[in-house]
Coordinates of C-alpha atoms and ligand atoms in Angstrom, one line a residue:
X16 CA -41.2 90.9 -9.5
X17 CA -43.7 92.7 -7.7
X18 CA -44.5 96.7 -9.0
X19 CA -42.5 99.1 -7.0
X20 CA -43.4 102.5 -6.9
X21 CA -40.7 104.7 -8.5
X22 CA -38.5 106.5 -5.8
X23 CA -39.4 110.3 -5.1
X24 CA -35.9 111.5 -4.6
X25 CA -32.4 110.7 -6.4
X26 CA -31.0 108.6 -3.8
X27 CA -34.1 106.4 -3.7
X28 CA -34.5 106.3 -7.3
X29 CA -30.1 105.6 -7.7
X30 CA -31.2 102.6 -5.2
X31 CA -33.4 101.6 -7.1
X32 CA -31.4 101.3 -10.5
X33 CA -28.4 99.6 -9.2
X34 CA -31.0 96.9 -8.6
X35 CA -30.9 96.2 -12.2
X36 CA -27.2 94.3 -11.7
X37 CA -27.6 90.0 -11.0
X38 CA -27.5 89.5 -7.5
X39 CA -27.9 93.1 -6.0
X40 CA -30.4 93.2 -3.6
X41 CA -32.3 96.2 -1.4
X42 CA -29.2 96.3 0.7
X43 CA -26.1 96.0 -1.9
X44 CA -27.6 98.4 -3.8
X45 CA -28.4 101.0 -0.9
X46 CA -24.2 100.3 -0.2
X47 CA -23.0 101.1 -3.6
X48 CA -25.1 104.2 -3.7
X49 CA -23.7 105.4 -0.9
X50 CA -19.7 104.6 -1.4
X51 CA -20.5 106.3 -4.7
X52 CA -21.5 109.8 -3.2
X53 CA -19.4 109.8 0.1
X54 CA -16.3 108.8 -1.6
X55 CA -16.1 108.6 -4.9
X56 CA -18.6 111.0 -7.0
X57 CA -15.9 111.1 -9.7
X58 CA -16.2 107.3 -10.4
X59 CA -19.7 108.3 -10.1
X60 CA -19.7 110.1 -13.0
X61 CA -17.7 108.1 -15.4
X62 CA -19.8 105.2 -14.6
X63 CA -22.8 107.0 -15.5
X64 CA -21.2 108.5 -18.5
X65 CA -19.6 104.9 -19.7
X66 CA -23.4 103.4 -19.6
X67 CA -25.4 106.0 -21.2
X68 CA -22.6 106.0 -24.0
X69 CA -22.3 102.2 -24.1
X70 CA -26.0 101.7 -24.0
X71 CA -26.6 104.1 -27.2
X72 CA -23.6 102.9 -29.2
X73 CA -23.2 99.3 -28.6
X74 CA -25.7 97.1 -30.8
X75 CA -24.9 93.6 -32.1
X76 CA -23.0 92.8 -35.5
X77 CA -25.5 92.1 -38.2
X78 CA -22.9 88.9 -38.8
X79 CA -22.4 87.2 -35.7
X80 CA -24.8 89.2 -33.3
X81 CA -22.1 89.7 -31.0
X82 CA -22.0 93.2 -29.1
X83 CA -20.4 95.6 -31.7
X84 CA -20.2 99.3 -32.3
X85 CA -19.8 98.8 -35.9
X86 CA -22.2 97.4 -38.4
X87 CA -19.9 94.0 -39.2
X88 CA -17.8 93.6 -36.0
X89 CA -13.5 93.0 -36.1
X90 CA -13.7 89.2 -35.5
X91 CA -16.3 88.7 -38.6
X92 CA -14.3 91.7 -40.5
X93 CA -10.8 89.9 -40.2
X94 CA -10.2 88.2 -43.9
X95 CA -7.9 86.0 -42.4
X96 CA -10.4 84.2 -40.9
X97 CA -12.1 81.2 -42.4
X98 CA -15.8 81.6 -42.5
X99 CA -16.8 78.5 -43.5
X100 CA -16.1 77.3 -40.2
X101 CA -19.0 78.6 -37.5
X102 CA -18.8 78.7 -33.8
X103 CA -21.7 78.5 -32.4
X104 CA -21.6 79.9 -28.4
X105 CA -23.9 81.4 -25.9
X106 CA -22.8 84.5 -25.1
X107 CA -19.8 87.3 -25.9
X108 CA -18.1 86.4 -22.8
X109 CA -18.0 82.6 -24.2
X110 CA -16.6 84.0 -27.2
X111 CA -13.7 85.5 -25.6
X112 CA -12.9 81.8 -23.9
X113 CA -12.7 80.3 -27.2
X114 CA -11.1 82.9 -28.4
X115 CA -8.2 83.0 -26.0
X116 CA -7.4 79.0 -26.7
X117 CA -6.0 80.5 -29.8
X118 CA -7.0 77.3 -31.3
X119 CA -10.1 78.6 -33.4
X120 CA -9.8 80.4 -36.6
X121 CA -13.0 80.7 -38.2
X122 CA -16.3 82.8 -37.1
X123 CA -18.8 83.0 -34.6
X124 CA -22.3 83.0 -34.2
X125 CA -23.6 84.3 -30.5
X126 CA -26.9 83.2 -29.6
X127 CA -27.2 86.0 -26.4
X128 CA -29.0 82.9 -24.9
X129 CA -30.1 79.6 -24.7
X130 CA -33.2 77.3 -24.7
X131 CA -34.5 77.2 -21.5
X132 CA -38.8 76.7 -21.9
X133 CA -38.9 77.3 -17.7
X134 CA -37.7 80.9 -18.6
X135 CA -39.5 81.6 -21.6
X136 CA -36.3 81.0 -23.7
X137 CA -37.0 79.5 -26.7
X138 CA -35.6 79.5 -30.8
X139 CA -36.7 82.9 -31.3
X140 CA -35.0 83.9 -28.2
X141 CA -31.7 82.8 -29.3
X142 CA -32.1 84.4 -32.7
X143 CA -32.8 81.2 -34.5
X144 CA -33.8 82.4 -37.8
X145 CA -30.8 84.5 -38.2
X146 CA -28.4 81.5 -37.6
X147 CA -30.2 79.9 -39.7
X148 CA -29.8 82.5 -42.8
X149 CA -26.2 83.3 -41.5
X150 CA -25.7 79.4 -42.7
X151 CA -27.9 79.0 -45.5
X152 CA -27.5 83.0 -47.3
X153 CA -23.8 83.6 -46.1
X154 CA -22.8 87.3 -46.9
X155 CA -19.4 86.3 -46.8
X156 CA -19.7 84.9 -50.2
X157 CA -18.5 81.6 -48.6
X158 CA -20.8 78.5 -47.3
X159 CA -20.6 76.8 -44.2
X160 CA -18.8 73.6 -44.0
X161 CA -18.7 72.8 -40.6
X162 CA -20.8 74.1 -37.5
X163 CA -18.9 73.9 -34.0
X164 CA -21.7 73.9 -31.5
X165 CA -20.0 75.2 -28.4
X166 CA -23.0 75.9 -26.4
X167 CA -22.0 74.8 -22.4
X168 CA -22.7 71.6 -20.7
X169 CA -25.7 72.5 -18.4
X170 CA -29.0 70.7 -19.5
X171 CA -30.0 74.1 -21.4
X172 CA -26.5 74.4 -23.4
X173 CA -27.1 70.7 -23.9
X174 CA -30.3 70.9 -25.0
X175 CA -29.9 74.2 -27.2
X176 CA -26.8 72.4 -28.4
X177 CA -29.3 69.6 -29.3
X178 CA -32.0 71.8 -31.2
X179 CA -29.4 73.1 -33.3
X180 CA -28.2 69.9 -33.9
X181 CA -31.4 68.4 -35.2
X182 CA -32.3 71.0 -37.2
X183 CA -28.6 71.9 -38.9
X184 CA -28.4 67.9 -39.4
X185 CA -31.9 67.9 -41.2
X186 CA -30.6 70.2 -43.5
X187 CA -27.6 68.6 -44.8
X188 CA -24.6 70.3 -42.7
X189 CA -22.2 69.1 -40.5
X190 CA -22.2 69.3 -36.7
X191 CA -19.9 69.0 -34.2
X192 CA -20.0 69.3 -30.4
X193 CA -16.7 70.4 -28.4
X194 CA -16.3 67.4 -26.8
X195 CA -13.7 65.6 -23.7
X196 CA -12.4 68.0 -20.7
X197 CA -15.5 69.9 -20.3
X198 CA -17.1 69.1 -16.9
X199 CA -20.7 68.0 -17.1
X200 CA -22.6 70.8 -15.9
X201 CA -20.0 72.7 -16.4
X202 CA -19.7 77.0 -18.4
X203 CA -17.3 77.9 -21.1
X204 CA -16.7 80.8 -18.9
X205 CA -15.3 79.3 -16.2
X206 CA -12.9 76.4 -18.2
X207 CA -9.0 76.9 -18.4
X208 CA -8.1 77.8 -21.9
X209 CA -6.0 74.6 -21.9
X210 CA -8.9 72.2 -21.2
X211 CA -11.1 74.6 -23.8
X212 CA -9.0 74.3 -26.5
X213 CA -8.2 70.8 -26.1
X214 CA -12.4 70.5 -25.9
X215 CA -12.2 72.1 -29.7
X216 CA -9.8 70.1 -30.9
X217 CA -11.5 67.0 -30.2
X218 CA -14.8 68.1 -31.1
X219 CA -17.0 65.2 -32.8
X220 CA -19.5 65.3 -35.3
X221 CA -23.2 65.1 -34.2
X222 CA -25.5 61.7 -34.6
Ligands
LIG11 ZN1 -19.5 89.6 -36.0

């Protein structure tokens, strides 16, 4: 994106930040900055409150490297979960879809990402190494028997779902793909829960 020279006055430079949401251009952004001030300046102001607070308090659990406000987040907190059993999905809001199958009881690792070499995504973008120690030094106390890889079915999810794989495999673990009912091409976020869980259930093991 080409340098822009930093807006003299607030409503230039308020502009200018809601630019930083996917899909808002010159002219959404000029909209929402002015239905903020002519009629709501309260909403304003929680908004601006909610994302200085969320910014300095959420971080990512040292477990799963989901968004958390804590050090170990709920999911990977809850003892009634079985951590030998690892979900392995894109992003927090993938999560959630598995999640609400109800059909998935053990714990998650979110990669915040995928493989994608066009966009300068690559292992150490998707915080490879720490998969990689989440599976091989557990501090749950408790290996991993089974990895779910539940990445989506575009050709990055398929080939981050691949990488994974390959390496996982090499190393002597199991691997299984979520399997029938997802579309081809198609994003966690946007399945049923019906089609998602039925997708777990009939996961098969990799290679
Ligand atoms: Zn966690």
């Amino acid at each position: 994106m080409a340098r822009q020279e930093v807006p003299q006055d607030a409503l230039g430079r308020l502009v200018e930040a809601l630019r930083v949401l996917p899909g808002v251009g010159p002219k959404s952004a000029q909209r929402m900055a002015f239905y903020l001030l002519q009629h709501d300046r309260n909403g304003a102001a929680v908004l601006a409150q909610s994302l200085g607070e969320a910014v300095e308090k959420v971080g990512h659990c040292a477990r799963c490297n989901t968004f958390s406000e804590t050090e170990i987040c709920s999911t990977c907190a809850d003892g009634r979960r079985d951590p030998s059993l690892l979900c392995i999905v894109e992003t927090p809001a993938d999560q959630v879809m598995v999640e609400q199958t109800l059909s998935f009881k053990g714990n998650y690792f979110v990669l915040m990402g995928r493989i994608s070499p066009l966009d300068g995504m690559g292992p150490n973008e998707i915080h490879f190494d720490r998969l990689l120690n989440r599976i091989e030094s557990p501090d749950t106390g408790v290996l991993v028997r089974e990895v779910v890889l539940a990445t989506n079915f575009t050709s990055e999810g398929e080939a981050t779902a691949h990488y994974i794989g390959e390496v996982l495999k090499i190393k002597g673990i199991k691997v299984t793909r979520i399997a029938r009912g997802i579309p081809v091409g198609g994003e966690l976020e946007y399945v049923d829960a019906g089609t998602l869980a039925r997708a777990l259930m009939d996961r098969r093991t990799v290679g």
